[in-house]
């Protein structure tokens, strides 16, 4: 049953269809709900669905519009398009490629391009940068290679969406740097890598995100035939989360809005969580001047008065501007919405307290799906420790950690170990530890001790080729120790791998799909009722599929042999060789620590929202854009809530349109940006909470160091103020 609309939501929906409206307000004020209902009104009034475009900065943020369309009873017909600005650029490049390929400088403009994901872009970047690392590039910094590749790509992306030439990246970064001179060499190295990557893409018709944007904006959008096609196709625009989008999207809208029949722009106040990806709230808010009507939704439909009052107190503690709440709550009510325990010294004690509090909430009738556990970074150790504690209390839980290296996901590592075992001809034998761990993941109820024992007995790398021993060949004493039930499940897996080998080489994504569907998801095997593992498996299959599709222009992968375009003349044996090369290259890419691209399936909510407690990084939860009843903020003394990630090759503020580029970025700039970022993070979380906040406190953090971060300091300030206000109120009684 849907929630009734407010009067101001109804007023917005009923505005005349023509014209441009700018709608702003805090998160939770009902803006997206009103916009989705206005979308349905457009369709009911006879506006063709194909002429409506819903634009969001991230595909997953369009989910409310998809849900509204799916639940509506509209007659069959054209559906509105749901897209991102980057998605529009890609579609236009695909459609008008012949008009742009030559002027843009591609070596083979008559051949269709290959579009790269973040993962495949990192793969090609790695093939170029590895030799340079051996020559001494980046020797003055210590950074994982996957982070190095991704930051160079991030610089190219920022140059494209902000609108400056990619050749100016190092100059901008060096101008803003005021530390040691050695860092300037790092920027020069990063610029050289970016230049080589761009030349490589032009030579091989590869389109990463930055080239897609530049190709569209510089070569297609100025052409009347391209501009008219887009503007005439989409006469009605609905743009959500404008503050999370990039200057490229805002510039596109600035040209488009005056020519559209109608437009509704939605802007969240005190947001802009994607600034590290190029989001620019200031340039988004500037579009307000192009709209005939401005509407404010000031009242929150989610956050109760006590949490709104808490937000105002936090703003003052962090020296950030924030208006007073519409209905201030008394200090006692604000204090009652905050839950914490002060006498916890060690980090594990905080986790024990968190698990017990969650179990108590469920006993009191709370739904697991209305509880989230948040931290600035959700490490493997934290995830495992907390999931283990919740499992002991029989609390269902799941986690969501996007943009992690694929190799860091336990389920993905287990799957890829089984891939190596199923392809001994690749001669990439996994370690015995990885085999033991993958068997534990694949065989239900196989514990660590028996998993290690089984791996020690059955795993015999022979001449570099991994092999598994049959269960019946193990001596009876060992079979008794492991148990015949678990041994039977192991042998089912081994026989499946052996049968797959006999069938010959097949695309890796096909192999993984069959392995998951025919074995691992079945009863008695580890992924049978593990939703997290199923999500990771689906992401891995999609990743492999896109990698294979991105490599269709090469007979052999670039890092394995010289590039030669395919002409369709390969024999079956040669094609099998290419598939084998691709499989080995993918395994090598994952081992190199490639960061995962964004996959919509990984962000989708389970069919039953009430089935599990969610563990996630704080910013990830914000970008899911959904409210919950209870939030747990872990380790609030950590500086991770306040500090930016260490990124020696890039800088989200310097490489933005709001930085003048004429001076160095100093400590005062960093402090001001961090204070603003911390407040926006806290405010965003509070505005997505209905009932209460639980603060995870411990004197010592995860690494054993004393915790005294700015968020803890701010809450101490707030609690002192609440105590003072309470005493003042009592004095008046």
XYZ file of N, CA, C and O in Angstrom, residues 65 157 446 450 478 600 603 667 685:
36
model
N 11.869 5.225 -10.389
C 11.094 5.464 -11.611
C 10.760 4.132 -12.287
O 9.656 3.962 -12.815
N 39.024 10.828 -16.733
C 37.578 11.030 -16.625
C 37.240 12.425 -16.132
O 36.312 13.072 -16.639
N 31.779 -27.767 5.345
C 33.196 -28.121 5.418
C 33.919 -27.023 6.193
O 34.016 -25.885 5.741
N 38.957 -29.440 8.427
C 38.772 -30.498 7.428
C 39.031 -29.984 6.011
O 39.452 -30.734 5.141
N 41.425 -41.310 6.595
C 41.227 -39.900 6.273
C 39.791 -39.630 5.834
O 39.218 -38.586 6.146
N 24.649 -3.017 -12.032
C 23.349 -2.658 -11.468
C 22.824 -3.764 -10.568
O 22.263 -3.514 -9.503
N 23.560 -3.638 -6.935
C 22.922 -2.587 -6.149
C 21.442 -2.853 -5.920
O 20.804 -2.167 -5.118
N 46.578 23.465 3.893
C 45.938 22.773 5.017
C 44.583 23.381 5.340
O 43.643 22.668 5.715
N 23.041 10.859 6.318
C 22.641 9.660 7.046
C 21.448 9.947 7.956
O 20.490 9.157 8.020
